[in-house]
CSV table of N, CA, C and O in Angstrom, one decimal:
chain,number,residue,atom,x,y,z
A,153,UNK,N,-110.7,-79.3,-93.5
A,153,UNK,CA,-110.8,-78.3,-92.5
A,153,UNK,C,-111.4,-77.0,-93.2
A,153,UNK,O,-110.7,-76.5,-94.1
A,154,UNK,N,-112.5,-76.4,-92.7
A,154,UNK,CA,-112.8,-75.2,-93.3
A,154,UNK,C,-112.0,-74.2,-93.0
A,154,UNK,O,-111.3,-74.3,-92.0
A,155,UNK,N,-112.0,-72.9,-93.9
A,155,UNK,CA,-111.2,-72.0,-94.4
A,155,UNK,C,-111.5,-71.2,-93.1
A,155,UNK,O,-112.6,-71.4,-92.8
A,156,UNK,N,-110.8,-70.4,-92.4
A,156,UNK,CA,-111.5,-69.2,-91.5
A,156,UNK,C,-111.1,-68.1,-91.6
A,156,UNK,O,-111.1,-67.5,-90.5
A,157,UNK,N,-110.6,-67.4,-92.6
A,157,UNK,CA,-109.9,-66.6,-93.1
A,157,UNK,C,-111.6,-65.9,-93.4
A,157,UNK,O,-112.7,-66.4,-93.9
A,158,UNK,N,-111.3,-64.0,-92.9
A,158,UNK,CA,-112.6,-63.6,-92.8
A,158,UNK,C,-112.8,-63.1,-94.3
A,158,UNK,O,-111.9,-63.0,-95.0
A,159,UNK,N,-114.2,-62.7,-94.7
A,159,UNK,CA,-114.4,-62.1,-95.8
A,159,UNK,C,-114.2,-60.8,-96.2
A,159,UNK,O,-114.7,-59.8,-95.5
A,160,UNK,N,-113.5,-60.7,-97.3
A,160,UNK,CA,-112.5,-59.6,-97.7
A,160,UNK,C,-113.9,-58.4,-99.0
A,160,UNK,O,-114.1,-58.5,-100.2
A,161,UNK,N,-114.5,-57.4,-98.1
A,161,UNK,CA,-115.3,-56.4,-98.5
A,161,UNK,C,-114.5,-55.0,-99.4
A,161,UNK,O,-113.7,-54.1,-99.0
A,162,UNK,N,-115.1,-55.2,-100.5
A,162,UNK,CA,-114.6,-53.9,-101.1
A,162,UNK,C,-115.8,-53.1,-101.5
A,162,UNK,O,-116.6,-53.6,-102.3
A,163,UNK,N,-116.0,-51.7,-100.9
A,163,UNK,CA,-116.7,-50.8,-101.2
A,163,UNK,C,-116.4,-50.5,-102.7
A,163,UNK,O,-115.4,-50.6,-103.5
A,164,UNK,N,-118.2,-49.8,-102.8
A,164,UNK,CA,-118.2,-49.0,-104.5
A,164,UNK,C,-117.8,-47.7,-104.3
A,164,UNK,O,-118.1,-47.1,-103.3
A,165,UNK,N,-116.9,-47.3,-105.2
A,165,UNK,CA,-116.9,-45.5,-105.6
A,165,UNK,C,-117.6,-44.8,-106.0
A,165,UNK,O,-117.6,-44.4,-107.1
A,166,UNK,N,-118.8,-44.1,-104.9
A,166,UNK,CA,-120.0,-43.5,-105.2
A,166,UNK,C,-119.1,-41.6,-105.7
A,166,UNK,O,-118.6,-40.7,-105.0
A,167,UNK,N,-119.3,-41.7,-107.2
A,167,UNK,CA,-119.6,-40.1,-107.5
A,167,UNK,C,-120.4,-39.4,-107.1
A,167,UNK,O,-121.5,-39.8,-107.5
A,168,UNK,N,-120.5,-38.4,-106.4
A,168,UNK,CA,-121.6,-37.0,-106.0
A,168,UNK,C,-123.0,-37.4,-107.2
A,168,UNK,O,-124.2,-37.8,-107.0
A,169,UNK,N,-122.3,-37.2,-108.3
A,169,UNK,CA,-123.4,-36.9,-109.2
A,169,UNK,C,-124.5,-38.0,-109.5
A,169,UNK,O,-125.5,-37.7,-110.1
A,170,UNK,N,-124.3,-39.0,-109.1
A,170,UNK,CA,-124.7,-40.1,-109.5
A,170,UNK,C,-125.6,-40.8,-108.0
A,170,UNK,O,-126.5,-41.6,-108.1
A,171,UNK,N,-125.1,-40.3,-107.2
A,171,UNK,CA,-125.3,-40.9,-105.8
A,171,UNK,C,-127.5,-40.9,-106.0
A,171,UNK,O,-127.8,-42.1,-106.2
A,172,UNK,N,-128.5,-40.1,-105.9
A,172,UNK,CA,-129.6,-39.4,-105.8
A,172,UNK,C,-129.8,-40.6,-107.2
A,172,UNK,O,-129.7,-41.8,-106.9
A,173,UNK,N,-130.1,-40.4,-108.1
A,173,UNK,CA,-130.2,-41.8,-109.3
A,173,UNK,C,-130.1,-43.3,-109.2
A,173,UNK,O,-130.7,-44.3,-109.6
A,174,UNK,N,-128.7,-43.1,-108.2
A,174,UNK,CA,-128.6,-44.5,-108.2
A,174,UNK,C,-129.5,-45.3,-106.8
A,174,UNK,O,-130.0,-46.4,-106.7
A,175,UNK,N,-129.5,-44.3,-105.7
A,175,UNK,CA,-130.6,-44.4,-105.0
A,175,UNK,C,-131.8,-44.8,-104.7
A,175,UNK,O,-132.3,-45.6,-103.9
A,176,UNK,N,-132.2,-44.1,-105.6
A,176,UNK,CA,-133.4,-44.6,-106.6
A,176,UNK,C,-133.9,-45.7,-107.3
A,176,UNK,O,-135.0,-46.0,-107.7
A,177,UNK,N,-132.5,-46.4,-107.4
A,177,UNK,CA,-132.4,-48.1,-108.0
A,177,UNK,C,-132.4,-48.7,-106.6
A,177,UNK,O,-132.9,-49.8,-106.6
A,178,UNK,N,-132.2,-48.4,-105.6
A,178,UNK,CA,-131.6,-49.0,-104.2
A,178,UNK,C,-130.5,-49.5,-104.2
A,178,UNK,O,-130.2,-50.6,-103.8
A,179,UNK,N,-129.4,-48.2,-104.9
A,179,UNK,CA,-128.1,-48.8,-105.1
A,179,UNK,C,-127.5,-47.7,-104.0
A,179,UNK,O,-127.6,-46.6,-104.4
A,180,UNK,N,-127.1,-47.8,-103.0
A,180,UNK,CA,-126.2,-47.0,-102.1
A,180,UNK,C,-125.1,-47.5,-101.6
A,180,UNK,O,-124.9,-48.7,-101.8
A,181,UNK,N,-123.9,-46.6,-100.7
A,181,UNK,CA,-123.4,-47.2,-100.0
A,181,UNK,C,-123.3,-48.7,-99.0
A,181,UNK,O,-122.4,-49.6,-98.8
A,182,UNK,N,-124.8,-48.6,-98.6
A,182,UNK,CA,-124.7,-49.7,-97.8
A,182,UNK,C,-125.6,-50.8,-98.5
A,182,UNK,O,-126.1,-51.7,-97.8
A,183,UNK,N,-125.8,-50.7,-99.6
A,183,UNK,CA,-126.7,-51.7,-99.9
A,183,UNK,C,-125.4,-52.3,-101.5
A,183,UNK,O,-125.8,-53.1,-102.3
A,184,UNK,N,-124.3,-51.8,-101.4
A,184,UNK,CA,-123.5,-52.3,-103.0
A,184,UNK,C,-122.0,-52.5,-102.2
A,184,UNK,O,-121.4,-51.7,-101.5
A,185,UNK,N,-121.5,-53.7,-102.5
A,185,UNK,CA,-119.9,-54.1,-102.2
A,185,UNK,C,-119.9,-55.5,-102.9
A,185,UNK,O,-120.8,-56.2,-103.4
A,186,UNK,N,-118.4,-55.5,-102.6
A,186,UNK,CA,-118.1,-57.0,-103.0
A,186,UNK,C,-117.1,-57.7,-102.1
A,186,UNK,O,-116.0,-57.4,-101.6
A,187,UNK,N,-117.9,-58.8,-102.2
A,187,UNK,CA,-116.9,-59.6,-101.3
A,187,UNK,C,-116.4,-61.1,-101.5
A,187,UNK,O,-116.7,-62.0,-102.3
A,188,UNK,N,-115.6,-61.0,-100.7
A,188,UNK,CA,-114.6,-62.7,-101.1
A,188,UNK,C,-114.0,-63.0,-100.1
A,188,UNK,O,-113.4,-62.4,-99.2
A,189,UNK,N,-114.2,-64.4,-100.7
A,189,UNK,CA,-114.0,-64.8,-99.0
A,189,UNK,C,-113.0,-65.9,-99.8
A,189,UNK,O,-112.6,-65.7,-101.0
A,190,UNK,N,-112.6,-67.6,-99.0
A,190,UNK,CA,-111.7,-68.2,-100.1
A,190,UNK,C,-112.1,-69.3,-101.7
A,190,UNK,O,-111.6,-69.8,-102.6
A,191,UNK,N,-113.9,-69.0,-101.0
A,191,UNK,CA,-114.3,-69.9,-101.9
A,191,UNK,C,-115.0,-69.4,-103.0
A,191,UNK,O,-115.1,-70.1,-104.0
A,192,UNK,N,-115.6,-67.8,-102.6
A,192,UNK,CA,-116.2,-67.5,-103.2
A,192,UNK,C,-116.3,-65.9,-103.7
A,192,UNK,O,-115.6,-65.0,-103.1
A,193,UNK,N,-117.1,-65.6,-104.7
A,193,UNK,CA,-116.7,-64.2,-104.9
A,193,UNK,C,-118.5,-63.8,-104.7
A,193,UNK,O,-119.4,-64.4,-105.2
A,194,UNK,N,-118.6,-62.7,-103.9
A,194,UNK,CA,-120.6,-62.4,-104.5
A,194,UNK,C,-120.3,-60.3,-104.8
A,194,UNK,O,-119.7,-59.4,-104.2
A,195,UNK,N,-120.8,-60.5,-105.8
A,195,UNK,CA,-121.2,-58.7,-105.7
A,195,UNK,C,-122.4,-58.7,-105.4
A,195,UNK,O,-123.2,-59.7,-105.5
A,196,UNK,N,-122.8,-57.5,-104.9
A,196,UNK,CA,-124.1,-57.3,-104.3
A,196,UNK,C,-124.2,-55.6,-104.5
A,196,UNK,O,-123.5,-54.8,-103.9
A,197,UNK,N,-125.2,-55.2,-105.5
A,197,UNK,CA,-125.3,-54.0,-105.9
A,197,UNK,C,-126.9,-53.4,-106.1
A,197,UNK,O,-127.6,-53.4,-107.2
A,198,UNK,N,-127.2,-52.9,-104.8
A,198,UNK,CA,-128.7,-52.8,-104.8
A,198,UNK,C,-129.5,-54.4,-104.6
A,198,UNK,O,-129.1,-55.3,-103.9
A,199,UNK,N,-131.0,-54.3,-105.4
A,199,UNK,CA,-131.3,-55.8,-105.6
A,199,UNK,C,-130.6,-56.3,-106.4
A,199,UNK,O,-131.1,-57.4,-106.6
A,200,UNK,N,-129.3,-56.4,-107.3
A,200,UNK,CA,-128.8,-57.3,-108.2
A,200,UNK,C,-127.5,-57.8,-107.1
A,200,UNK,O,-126.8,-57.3,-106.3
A,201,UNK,N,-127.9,-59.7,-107.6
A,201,UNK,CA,-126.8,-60.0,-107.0
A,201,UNK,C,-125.7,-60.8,-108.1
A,201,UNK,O,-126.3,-61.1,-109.1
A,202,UNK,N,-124.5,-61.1,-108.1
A,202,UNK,CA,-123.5,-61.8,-108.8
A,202,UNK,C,-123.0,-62.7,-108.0
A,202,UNK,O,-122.0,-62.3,-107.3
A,203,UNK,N,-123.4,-64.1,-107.9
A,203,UNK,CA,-122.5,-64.7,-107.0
A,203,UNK,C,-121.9,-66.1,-108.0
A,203,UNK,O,-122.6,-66.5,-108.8
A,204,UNK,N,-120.6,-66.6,-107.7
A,204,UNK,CA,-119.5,-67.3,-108.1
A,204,UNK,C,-118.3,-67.8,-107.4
A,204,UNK,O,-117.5,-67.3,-106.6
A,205,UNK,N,-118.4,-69.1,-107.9
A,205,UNK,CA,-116.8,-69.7,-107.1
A,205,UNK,C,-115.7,-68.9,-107.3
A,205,UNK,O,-115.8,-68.4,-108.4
A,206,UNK,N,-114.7,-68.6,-106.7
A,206,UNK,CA,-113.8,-67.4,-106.4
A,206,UNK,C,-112.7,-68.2,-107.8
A,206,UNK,O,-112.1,-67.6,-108.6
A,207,UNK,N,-112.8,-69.4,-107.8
A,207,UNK,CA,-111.9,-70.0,-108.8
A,207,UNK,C,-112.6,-69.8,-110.5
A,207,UNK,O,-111.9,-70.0,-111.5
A,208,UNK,N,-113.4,-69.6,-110.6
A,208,UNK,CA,-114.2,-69.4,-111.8
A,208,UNK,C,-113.6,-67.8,-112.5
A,208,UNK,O,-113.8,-67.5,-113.6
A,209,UNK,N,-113.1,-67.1,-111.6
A,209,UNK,CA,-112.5,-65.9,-111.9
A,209,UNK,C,-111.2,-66.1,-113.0
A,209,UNK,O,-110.3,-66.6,-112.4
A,210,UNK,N,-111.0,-65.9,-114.4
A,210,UNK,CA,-110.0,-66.5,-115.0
A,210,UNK,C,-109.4,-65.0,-115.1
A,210,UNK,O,-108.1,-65.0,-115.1
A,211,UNK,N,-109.7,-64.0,-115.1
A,211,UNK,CA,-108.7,-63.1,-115.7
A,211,UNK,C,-109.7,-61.7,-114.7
A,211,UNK,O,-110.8,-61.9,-114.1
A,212,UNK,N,-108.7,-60.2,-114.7
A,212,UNK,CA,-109.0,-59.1,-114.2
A,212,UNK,C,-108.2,-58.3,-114.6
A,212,UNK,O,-106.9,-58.3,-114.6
A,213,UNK,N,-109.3,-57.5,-115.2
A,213,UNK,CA,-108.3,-56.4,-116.0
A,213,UNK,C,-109.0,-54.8,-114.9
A,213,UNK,O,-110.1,-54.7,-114.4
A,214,UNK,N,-107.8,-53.8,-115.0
A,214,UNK,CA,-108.1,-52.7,-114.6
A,214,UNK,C,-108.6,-51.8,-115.5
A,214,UNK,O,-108.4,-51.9,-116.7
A,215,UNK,N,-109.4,-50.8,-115.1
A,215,UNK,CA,-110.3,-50.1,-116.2
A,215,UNK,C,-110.9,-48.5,-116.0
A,215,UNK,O,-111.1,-48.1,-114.9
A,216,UNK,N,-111.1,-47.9,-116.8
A,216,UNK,CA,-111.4,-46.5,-116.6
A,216,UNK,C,-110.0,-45.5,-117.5
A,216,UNK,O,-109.0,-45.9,-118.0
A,217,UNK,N,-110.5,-43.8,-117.2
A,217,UNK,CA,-112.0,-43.7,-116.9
A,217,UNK,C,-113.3,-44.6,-117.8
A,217,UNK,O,-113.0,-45.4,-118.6
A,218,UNK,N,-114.4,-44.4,-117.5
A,218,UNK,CA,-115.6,-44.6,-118.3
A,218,UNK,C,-116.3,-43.4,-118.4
A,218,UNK,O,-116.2,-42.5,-117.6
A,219,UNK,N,-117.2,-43.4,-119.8
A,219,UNK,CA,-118.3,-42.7,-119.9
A,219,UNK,C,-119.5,-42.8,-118.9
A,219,UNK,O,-119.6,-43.9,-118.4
A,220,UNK,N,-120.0,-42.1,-118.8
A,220,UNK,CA,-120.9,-41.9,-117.5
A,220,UNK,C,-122.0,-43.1,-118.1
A,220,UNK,O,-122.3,-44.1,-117.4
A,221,UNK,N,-122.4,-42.8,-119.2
A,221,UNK,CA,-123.4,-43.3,-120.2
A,221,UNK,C,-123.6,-45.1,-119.9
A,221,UNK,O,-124.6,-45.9,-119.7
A,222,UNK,N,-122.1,-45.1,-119.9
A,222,UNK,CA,-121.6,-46.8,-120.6
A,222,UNK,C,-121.0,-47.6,-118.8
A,222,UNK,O,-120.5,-48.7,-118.7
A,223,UNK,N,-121.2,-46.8,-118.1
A,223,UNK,CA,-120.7,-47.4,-116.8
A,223,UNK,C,-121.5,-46.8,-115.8
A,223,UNK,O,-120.9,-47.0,-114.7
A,224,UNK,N,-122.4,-46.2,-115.5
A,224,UNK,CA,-123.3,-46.1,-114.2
A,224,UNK,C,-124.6,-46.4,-114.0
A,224,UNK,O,-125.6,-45.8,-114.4
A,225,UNK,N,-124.6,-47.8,-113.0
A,225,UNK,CA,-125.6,-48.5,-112.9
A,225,UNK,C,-126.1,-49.7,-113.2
A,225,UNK,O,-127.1,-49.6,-112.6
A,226,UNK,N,-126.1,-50.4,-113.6
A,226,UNK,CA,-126.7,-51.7,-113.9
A,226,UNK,C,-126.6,-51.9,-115.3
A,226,UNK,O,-127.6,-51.6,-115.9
A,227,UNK,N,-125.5,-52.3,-116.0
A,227,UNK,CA,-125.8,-52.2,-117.8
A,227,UNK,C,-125.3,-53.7,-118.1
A,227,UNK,O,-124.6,-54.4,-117.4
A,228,UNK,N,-125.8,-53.9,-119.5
A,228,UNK,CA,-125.2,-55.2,-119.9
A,228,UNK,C,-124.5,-54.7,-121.1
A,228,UNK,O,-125.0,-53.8,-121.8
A,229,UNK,N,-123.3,-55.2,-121.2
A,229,UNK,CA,-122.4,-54.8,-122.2
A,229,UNK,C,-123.0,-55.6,-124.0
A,229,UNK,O,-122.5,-56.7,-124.3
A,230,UNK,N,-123.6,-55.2,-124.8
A,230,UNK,CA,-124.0,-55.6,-126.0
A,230,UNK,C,-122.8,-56.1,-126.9
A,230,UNK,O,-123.1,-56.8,-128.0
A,231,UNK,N,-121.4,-55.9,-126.5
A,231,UNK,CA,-120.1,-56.1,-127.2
A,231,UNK,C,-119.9,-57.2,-126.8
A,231,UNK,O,-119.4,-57.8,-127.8
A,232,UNK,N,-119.8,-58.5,-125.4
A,232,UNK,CA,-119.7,-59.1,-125.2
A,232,UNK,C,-120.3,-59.9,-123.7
A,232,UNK,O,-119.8,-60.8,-123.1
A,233,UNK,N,-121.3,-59.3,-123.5
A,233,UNK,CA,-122.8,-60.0,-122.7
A,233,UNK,C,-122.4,-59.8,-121.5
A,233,UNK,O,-123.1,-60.2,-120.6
A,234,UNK,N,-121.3,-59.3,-121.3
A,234,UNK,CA,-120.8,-59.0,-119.8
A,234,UNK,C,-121.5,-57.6,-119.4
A,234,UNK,O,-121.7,-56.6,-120.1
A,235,UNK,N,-121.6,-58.0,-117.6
A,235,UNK,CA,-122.5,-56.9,-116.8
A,235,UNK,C,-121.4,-55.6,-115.7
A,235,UNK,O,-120.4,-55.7,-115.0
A,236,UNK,N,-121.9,-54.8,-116.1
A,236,UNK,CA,-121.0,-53.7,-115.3
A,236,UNK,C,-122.6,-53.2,-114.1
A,236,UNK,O,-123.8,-53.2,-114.1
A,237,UNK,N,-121.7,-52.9,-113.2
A,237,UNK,CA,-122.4,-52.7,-111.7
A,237,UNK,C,-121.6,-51.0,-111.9
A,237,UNK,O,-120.4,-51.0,-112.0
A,238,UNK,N,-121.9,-50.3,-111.9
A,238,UNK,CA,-121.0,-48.9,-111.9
A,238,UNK,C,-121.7,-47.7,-110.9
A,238,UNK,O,-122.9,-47.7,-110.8
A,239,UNK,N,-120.9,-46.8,-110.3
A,239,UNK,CA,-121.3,-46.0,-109.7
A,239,UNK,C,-120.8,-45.0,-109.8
A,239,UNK,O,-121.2,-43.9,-109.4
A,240,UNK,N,-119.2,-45.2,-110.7
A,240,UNK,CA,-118.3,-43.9,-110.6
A,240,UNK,C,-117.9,-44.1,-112.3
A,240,UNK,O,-118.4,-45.1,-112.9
A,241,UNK,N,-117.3,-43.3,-112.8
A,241,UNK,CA,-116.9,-43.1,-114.1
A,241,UNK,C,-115.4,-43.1,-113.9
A,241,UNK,O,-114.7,-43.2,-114.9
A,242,UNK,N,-114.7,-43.1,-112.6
A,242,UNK,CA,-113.2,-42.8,-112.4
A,242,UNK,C,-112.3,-43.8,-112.8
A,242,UNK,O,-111.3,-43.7,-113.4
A,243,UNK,N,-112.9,-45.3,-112.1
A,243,UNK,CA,-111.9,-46.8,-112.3
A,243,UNK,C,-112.9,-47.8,-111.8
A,243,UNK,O,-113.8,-47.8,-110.9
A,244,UNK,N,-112.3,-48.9,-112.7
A,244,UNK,CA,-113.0,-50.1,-112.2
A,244,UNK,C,-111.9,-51.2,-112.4
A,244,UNK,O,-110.6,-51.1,-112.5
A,245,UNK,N,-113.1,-52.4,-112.7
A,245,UNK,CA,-112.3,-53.8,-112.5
A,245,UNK,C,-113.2,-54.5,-113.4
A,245,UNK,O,-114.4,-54.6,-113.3
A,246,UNK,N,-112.0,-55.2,-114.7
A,246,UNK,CA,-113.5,-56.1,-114.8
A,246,UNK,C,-112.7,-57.4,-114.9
A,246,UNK,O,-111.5,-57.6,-115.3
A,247,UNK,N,-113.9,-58.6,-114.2
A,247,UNK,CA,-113.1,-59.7,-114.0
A,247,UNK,C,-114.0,-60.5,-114.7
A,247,UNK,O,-115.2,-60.7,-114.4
A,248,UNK,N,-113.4,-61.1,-115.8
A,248,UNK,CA,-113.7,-62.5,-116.7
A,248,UNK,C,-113.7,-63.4,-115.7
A,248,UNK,O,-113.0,-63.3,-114.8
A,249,UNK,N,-114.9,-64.7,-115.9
A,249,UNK,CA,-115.4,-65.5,-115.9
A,249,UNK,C,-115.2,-66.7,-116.8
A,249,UNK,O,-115.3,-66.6,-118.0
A,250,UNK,N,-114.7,-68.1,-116.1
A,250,UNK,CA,-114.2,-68.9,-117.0
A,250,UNK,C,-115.8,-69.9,-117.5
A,250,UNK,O,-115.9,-70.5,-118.6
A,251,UNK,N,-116.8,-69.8,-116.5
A,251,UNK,CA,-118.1,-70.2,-117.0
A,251,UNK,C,-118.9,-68.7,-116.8
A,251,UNK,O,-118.7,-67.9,-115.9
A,252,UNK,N,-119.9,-68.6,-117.7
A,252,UNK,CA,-120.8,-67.5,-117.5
A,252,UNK,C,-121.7,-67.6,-116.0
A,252,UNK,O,-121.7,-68.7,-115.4
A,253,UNK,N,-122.3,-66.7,-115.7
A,253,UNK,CA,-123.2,-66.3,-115.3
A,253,UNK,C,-124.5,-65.8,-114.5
A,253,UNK,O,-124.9,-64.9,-115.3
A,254,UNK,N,-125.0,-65.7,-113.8
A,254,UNK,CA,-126.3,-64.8,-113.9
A,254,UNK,C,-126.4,-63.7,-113.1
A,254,UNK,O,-126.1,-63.8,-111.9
A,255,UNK,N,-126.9,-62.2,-113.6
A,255,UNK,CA,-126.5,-61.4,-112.6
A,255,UNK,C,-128.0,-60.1,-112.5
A,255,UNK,O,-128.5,-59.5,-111.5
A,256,UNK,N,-128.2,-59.9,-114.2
A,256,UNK,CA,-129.1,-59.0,-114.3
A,256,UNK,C,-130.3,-59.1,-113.5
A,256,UNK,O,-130.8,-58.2,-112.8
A,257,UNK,N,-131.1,-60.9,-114.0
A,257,UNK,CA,-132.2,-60.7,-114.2
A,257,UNK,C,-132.7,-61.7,-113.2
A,257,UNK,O,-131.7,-61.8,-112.5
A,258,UNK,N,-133.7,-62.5,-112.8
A,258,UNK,CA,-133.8,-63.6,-111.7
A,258,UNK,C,-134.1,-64.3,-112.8
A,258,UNK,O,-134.6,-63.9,-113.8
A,259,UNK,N,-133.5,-65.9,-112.1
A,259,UNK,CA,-133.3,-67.1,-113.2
A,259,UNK,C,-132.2,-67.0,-113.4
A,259,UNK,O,-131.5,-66.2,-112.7
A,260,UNK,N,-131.7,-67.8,-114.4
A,260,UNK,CA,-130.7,-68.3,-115.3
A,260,UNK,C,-130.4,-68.1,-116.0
A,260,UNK,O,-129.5,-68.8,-116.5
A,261,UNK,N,-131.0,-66.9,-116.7
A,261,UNK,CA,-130.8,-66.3,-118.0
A,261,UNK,C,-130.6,-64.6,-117.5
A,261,UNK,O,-131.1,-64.1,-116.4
A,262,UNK,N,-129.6,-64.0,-118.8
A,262,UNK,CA,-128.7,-64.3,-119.4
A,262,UNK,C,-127.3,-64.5,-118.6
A,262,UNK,O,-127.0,-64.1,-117.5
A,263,UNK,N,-126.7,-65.0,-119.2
A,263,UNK,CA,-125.6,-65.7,-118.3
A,263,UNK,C,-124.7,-64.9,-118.8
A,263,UNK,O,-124.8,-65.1,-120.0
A,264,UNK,N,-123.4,-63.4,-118.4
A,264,UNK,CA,-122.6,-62.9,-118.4
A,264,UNK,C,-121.2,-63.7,-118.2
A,264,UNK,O,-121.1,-64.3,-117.1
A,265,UNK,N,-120.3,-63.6,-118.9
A,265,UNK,CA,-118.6,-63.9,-118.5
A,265,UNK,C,-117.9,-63.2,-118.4
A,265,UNK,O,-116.7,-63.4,-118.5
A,266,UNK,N,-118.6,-61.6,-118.1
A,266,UNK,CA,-117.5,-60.9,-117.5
A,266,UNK,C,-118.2,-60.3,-116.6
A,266,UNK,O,-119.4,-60.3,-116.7
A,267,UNK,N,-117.6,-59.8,-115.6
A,267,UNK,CA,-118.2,-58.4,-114.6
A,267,UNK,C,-117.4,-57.2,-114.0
A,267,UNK,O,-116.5,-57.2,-113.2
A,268,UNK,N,-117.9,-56.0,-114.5
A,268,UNK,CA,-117.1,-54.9,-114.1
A,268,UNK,C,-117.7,-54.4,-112.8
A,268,UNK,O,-118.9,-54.7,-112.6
A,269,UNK,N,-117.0,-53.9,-112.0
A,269,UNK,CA,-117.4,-53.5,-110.9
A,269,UNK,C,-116.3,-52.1,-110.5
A,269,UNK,O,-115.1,-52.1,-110.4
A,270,UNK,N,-117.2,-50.9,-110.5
A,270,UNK,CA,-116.2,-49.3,-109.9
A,270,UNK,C,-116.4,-49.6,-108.7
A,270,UNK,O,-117.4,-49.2,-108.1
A,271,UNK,N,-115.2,-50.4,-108.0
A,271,UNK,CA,-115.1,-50.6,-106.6
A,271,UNK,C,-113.5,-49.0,-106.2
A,271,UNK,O,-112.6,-48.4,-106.9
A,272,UNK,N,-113.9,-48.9,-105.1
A,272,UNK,CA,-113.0,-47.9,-104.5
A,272,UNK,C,-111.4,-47.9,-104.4
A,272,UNK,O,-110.6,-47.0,-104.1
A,273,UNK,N,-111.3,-49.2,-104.7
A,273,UNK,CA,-109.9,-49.3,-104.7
A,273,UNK,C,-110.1,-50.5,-105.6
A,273,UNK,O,-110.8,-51.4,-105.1
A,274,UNK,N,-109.3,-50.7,-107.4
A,274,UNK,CA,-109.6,-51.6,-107.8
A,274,UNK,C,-108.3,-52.6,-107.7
A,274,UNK,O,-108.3,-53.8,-107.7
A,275,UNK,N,-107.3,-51.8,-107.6
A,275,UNK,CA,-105.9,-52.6,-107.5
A,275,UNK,C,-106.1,-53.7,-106.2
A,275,UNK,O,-105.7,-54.9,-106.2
A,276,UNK,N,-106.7,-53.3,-105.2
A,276,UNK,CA,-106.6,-54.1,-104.1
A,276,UNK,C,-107.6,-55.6,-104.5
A,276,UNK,O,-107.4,-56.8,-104.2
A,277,UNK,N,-108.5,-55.1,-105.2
A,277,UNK,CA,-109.7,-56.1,-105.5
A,277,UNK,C,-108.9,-57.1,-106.8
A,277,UNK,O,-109.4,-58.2,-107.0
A,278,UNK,N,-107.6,-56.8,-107.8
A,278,UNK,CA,-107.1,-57.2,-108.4
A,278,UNK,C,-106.0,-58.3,-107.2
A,278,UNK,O,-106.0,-59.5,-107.2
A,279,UNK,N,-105.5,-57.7,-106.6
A,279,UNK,CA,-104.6,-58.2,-106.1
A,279,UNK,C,-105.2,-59.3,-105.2
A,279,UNK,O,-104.5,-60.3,-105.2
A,280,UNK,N,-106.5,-59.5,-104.6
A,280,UNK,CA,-106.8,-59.7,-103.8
A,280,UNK,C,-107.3,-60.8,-104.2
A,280,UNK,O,-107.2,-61.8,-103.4
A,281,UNK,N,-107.8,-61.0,-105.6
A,281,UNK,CA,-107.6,-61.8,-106.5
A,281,UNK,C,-106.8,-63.2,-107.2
A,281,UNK,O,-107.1,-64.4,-107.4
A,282,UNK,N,-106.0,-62.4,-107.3
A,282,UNK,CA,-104.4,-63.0,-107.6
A,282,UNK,C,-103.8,-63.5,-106.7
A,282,UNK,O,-103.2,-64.5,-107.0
A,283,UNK,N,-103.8,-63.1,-105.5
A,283,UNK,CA,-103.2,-64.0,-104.1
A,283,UNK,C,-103.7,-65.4,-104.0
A,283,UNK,O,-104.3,-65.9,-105.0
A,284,UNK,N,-103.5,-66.1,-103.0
A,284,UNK,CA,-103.7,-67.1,-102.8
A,284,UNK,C,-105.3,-67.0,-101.7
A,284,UNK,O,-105.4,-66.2,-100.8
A,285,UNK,N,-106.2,-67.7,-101.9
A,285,UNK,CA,-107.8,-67.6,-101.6
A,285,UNK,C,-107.5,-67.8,-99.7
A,285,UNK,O,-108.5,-67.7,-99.0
């Protein structure tokens, strides 16, 4: 029987300062969230998408502050190939991946195992997580 349990949307934390830049990527309010529903997880931040089985999620760690530098916008982490989606410097989420990836680029390459996301409330996107799908 399919699931009908609706999909669970978490807005980004757009900073003032950042909002006019990231714009510019076609990253706004209504074009960047994340959502989950029981099977699945997708971010969607501007044109970049991250989509994944909700069960592929092995770990979520809470996070911040960040450097403005190292978390706003679209970055790949060089320390361990994971992608941050960022809009705020205040808090985020980053949630490990038990298989990698794709998120930056179209195709299949490179394949990320982790993903941060400065969603607006990250405890809830933690918890939301952790519950039962």
């Amino acid at each position: 029987m399919p699931h009908t349990e609706p999909v669970r949307r978490f807005a980004f934390r757009f900073d003032p300062a950042f909002r006019l830049p990231l714009a510019m990527l076609g990253v706004r309010p209504e074009t960047a969230r994340v959502e989950l529903d029981p099977e699945e997880l997708t971010v969607r931040f501007g044109p970049w998408r991250l989509r994944t089985a909700r069960d592929n999620v092995r770990g979520v760690e809470l996070g911040g502050p960040y450097r403005w530098w190292r978390a706003v916008g679209p970055h790949l982490s060089l320390a361990d190939g994971g992608v941050t989606f960022g809009t705020s410097v205040a808090a985020g989420v980053c949630l490990r991946l038990a298989a990698p990836v794709p998120a930056l680029a179209p195709g299949p390459w490179p394949r990320h195992p982790a993903v941060t996301v400065t969603v607006t409330d990250p405890e809830a996107l933690r918890d939301a997580l952790a519950g039962p799908p």
